[in-house]
CSV table of C-alpha atoms in Angstrom, one decimal:
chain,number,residue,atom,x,y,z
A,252,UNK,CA,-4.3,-13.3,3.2
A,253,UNK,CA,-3.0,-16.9,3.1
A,254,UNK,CA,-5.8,-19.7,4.2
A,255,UNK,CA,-2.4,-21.2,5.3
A,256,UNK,CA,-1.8,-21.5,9.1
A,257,UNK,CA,2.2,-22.6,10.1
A,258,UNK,CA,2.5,-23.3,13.8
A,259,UNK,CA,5.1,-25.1,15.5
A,260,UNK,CA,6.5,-26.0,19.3
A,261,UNK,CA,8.8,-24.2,21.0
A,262,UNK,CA,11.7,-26.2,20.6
A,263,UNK,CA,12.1,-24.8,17.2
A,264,UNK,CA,13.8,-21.8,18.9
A,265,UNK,CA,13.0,-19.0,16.8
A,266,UNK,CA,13.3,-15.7,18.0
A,267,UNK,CA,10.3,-13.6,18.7
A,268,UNK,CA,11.5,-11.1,15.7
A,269,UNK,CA,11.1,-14.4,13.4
A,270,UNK,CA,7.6,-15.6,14.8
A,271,UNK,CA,6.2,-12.1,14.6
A,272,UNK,CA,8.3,-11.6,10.9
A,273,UNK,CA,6.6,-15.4,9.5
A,274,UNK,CA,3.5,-15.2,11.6
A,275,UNK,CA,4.2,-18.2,13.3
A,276,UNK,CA,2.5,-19.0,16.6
A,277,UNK,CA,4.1,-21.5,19.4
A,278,UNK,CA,3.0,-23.7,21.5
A,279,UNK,CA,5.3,-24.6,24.3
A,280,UNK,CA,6.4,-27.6,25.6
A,281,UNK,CA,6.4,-28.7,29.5
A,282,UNK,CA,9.6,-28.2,31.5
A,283,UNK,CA,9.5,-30.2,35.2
A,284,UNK,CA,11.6,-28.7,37.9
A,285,UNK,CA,11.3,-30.8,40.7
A,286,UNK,CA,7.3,-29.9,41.9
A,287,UNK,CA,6.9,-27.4,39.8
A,288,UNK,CA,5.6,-27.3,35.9
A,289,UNK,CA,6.2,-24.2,33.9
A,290,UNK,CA,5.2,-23.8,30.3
A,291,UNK,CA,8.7,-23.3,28.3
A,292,UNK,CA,9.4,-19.6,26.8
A,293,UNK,CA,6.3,-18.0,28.9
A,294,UNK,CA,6.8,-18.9,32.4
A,295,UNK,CA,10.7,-20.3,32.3
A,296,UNK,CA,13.8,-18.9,31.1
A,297,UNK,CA,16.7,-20.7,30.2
A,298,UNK,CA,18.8,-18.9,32.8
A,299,UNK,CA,16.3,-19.6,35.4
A,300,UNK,CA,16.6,-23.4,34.4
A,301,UNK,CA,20.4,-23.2,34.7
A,302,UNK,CA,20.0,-21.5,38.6
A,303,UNK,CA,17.7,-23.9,39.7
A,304,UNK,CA,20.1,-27.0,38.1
A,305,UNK,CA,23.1,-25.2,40.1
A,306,UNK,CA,21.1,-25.4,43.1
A,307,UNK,CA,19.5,-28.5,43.6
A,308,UNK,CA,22.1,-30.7,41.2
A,309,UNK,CA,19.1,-31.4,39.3
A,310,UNK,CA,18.3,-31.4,35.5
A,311,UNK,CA,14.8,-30.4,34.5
A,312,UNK,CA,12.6,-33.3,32.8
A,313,UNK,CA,10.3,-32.0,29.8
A,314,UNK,CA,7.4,-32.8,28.0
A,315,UNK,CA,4.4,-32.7,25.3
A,316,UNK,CA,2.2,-30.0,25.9
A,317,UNK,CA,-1.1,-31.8,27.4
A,318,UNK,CA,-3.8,-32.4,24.8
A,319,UNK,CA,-5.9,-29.6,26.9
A,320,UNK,CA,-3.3,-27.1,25.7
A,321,UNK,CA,-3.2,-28.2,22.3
A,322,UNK,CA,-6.9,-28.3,21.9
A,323,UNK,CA,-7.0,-24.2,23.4
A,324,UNK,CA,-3.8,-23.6,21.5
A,325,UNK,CA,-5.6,-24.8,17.9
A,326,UNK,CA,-9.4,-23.8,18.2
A,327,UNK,CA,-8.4,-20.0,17.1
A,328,UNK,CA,-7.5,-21.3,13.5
A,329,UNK,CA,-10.0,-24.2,13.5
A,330,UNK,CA,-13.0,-21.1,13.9
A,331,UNK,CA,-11.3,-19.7,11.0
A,332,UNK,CA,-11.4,-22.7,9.0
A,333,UNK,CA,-7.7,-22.5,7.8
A,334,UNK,CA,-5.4,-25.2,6.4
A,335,UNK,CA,-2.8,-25.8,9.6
A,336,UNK,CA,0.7,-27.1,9.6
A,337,UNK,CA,2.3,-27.9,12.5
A,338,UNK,CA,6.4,-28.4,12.0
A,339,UNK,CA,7.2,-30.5,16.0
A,340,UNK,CA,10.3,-31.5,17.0
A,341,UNK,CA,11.0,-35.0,16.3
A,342,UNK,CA,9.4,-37.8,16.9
A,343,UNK,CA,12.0,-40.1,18.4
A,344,UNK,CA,12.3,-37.5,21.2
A,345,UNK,CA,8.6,-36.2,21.8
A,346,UNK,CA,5.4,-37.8,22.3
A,347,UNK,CA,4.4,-33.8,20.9
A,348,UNK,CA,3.5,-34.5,17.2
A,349,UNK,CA,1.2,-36.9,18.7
A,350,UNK,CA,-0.7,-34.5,21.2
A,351,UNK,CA,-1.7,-32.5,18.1
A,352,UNK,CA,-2.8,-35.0,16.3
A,353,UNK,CA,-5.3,-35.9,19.5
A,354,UNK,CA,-6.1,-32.2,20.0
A,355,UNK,CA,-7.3,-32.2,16.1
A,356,UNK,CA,-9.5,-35.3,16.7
A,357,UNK,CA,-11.1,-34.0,19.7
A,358,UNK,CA,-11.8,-31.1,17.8
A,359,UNK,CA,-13.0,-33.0,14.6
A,360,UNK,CA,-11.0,-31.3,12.2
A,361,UNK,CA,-9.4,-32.6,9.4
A,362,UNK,CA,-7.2,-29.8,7.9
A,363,UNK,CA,-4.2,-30.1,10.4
A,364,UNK,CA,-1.2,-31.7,8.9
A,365,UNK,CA,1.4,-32.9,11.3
A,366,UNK,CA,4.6,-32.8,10.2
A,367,UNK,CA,8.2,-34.7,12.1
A,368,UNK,CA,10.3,-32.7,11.4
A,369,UNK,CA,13.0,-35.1,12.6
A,370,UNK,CA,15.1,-32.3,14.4
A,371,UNK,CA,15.2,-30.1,16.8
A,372,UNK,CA,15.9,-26.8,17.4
A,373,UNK,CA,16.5,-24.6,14.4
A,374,UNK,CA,17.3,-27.2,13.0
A,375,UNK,CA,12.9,-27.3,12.5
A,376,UNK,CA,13.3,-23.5,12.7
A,377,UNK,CA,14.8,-23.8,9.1
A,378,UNK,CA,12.0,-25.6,7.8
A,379,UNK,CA,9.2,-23.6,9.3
A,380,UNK,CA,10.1,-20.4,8.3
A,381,UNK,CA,10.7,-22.0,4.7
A,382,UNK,CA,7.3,-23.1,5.0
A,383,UNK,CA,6.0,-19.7,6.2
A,384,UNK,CA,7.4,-18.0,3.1
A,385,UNK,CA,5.3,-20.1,0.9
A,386,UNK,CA,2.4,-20.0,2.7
A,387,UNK,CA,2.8,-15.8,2.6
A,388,UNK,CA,3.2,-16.2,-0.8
A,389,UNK,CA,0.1,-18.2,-1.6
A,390,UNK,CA,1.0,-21.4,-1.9
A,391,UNK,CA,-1.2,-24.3,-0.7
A,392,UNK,CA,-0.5,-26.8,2.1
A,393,UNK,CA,0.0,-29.5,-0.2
A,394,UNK,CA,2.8,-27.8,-2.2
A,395,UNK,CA,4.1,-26.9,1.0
A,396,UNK,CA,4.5,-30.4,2.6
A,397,UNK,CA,5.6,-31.5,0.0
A,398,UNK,CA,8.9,-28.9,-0.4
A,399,UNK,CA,9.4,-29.7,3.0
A,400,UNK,CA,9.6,-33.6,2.4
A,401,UNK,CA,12.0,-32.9,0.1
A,402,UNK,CA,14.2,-31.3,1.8
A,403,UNK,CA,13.9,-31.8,5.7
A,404,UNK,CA,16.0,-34.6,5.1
A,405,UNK,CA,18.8,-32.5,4.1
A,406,UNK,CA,18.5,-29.9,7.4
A,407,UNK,CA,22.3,-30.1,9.1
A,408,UNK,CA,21.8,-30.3,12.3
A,409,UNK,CA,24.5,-30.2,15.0
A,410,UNK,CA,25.8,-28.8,18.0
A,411,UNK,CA,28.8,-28.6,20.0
A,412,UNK,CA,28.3,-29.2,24.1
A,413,UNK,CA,30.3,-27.8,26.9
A,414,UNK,CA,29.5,-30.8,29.2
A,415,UNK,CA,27.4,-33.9,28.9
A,416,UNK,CA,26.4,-33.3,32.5
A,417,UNK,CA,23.0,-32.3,31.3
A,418,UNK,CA,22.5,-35.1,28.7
A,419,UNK,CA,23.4,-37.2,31.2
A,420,UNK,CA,21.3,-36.4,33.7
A,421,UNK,CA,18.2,-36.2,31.1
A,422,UNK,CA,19.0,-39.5,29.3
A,423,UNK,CA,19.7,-38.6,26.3
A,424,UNK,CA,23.6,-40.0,26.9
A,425,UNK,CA,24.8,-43.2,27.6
A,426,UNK,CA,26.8,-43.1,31.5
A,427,UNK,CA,29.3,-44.2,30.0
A,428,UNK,CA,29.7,-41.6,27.3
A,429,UNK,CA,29.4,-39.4,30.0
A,430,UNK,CA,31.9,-40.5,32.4
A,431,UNK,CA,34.3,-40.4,29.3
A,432,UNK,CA,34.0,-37.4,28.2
A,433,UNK,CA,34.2,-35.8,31.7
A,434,UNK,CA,37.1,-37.4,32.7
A,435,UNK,CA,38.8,-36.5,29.5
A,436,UNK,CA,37.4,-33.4,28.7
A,437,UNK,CA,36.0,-33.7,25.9
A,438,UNK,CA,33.7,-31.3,24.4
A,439,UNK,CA,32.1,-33.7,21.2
A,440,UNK,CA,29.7,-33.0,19.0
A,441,UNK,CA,26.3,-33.7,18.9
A,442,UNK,CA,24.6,-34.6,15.6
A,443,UNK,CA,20.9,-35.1,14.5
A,444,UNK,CA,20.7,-38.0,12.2
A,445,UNK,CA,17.0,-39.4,10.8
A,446,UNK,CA,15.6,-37.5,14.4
A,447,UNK,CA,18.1,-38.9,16.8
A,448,UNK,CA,21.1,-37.8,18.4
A,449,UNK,CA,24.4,-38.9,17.9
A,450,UNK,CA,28.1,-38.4,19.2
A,451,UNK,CA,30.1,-36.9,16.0
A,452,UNK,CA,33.2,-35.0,16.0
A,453,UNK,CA,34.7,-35.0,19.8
A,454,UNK,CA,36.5,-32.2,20.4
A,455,UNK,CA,39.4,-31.1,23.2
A,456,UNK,CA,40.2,-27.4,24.3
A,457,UNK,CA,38.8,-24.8,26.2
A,458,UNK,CA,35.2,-23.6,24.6
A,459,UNK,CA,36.2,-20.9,22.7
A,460,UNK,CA,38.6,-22.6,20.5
A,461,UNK,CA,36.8,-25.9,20.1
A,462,UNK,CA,33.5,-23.9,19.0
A,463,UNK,CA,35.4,-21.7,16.3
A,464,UNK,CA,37.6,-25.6,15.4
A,465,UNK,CA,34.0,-27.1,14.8
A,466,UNK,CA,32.9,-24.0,12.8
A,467,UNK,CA,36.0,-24.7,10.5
A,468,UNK,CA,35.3,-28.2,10.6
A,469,UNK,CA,32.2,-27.7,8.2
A,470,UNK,CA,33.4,-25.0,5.9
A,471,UNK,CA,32.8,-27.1,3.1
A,472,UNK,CA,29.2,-28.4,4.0
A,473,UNK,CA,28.3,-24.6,4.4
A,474,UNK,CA,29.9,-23.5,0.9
A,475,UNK,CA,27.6,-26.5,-0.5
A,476,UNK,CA,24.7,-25.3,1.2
A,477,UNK,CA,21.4,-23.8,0.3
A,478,UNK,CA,22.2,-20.1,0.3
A,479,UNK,CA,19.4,-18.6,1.6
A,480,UNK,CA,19.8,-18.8,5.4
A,481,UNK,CA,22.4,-20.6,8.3
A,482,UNK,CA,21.0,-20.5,12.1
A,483,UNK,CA,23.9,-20.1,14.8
A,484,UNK,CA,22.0,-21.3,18.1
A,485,UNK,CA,23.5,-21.1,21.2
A,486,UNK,CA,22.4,-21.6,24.6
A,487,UNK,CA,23.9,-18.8,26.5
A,488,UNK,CA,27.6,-18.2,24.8
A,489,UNK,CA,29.6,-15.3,25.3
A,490,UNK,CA,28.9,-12.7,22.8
A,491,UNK,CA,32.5,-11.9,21.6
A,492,UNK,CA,32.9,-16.1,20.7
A,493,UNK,CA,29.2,-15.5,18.7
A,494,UNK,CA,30.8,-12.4,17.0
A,495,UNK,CA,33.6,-14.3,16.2
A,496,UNK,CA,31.8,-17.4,14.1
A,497,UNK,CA,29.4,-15.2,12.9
A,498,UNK,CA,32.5,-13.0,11.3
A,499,UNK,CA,33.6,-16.3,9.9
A,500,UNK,CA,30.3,-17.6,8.3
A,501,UNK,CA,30.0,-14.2,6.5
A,502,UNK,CA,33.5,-14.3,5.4
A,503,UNK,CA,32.5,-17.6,3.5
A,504,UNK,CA,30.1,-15.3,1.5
A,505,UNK,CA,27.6,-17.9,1.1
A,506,UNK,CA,24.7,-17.0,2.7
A,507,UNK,CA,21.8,-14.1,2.5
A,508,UNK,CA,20.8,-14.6,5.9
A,509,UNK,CA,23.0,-15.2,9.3
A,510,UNK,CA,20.4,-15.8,11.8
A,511,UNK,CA,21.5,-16.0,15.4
A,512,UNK,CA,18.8,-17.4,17.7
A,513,UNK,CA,18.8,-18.4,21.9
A,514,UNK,CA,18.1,-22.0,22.1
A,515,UNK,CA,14.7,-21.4,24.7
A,516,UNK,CA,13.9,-24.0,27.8
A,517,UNK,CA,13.6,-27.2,26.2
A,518,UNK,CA,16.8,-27.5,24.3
A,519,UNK,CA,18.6,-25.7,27.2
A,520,UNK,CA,17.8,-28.5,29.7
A,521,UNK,CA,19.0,-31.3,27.6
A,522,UNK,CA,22.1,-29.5,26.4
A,523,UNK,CA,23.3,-26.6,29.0
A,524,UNK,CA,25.0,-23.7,28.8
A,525,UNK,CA,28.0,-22.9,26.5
A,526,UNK,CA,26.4,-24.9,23.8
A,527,UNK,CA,26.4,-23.8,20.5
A,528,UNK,CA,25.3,-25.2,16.6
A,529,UNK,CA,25.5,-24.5,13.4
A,530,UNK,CA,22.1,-25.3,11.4
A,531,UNK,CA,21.4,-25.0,7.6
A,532,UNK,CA,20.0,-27.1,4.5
A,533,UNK,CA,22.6,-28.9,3.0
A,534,UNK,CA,22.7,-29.9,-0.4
């Protein structure tokens, strides 16, 4: 049995298939609706989040898991003495890399490693499973923080949004930006550069065609990219447009893996529904 813990937050939007698979445990991150606070993935769905947004013209607010739940969340592998890595989404957009770090100090231990992963989504999914193959495999946490420091910079990050109603309304868009993409109907694309969001690509068309135009759009990045596994993550998309890119990335015949993953709570709020990225390690 590996003496090597991986744990990560629930923004990394595996599925529960995965984090049983890997033997990854989540903790979740905060989502605020209005008066209420419900833990993301356990007490919230992503559909529930879009009723109540329909309802009240409200977008949730998130946040860090409280150092309480951290501490509770940690003590299991601390009484077991094992070497934990913790993969959180990034830390331009969290304060959650830091609550573990406090939950580890009130608990005066030393063998936690904290790691940005300077993403979101699957985009950390990628690098936490990597990193729960070597630790099932024996390898120690240094060797695995350092695979991952060599490649988490090359995790391709990106998604393409429906409407930037719901960045908007979290501010993680610019009004402007908003009001022009609205107005024009734009659907752009949203890329994750050194842990930050950033407008890329902006697209015009009804969903289904723009998602299958982005898709195309990075045929060459996915022939160059590391073969073992590409994430589509989607955030409540109609299964025959899924079918469709996932047809396409296999046609490509590049990858072992085609993982197709729900983006949970978290990213749902920011992004909304009919949102949909492709995620791999590039070269």
């Amino acid at each position: 049995m590996s003496n090597v813990k991986i744990i990560a937050d629930s923004t990394c939007d595996l599925s529960p298939e995965l984090l049983e698979t890997y033997d990854i445990s989540i903790i979740p991150l905060m989502i605020l609706m209005g008066d209420s606070t419900k833990k993301d993935g356990t007490e919230v769905t992503p559909d529930e989040i879009y009723r109540w947004s329909d309802e009240t013209g409200q977008t949730p607010k998130t946040s860090a898991p409280t150092i309480g739940d951290a501490v509770e969340f940690l003590e299991p592998f601390v009484k077991k003495g094992l070497d934990i890595i913790f993969f959180g989404i990034s830390e331009s957009m969290s304060a959650t890399c830091n609550v573990l770090r406090l939950a580890a100090q009130n608990l005066g231990y030393d063998k936690l490693y904290v790691v940005d992963s300077k993403n979101l989504s699957t985009g950390i999914g990628l690098q936490v499973i990597r990193a729960a193959e070597m630790a099932k495999n024996g390898y120690s946490a240094e060797e695995i923080l350092k695979d991952n420091e060599a490649i988490k910079d090359k995790v391709r990050a990106s998604f393409v949004v429906d409407t930037l109603t719901f960045l908007h309304r979290g501010g993680r868009c610019s009004a402007v930006k908003a009001l022009l993409a609205n107005t024009l109907k734009l659907k752009p694309e949203i890329v994750v550069t050194d842990g930050k969001m950033g407008v890329g690509k902006k697209y015009r068309g009804n969903i289904k065609t723009v998602l299958m135009k982005y898709v195309e759009d990075r045929k060459d990045q996915l022939l160059a990219a590391d073969p073992q596994r590409v994430f589509i993550t989607h955030s409540g998309c109609d299964a025959s447009v899924i079918e469709e890119i996932r047809s396409y990335i296999e046609s490509l015949k590049k990858f072992n893996e085609i993982l197709i993953t729900r983006a949970g709570g978290v990213i749902s709020s920011h992004c909304g529904p009919n949102t949909l990225g492709v995620l791999y390690i590039g070269e």
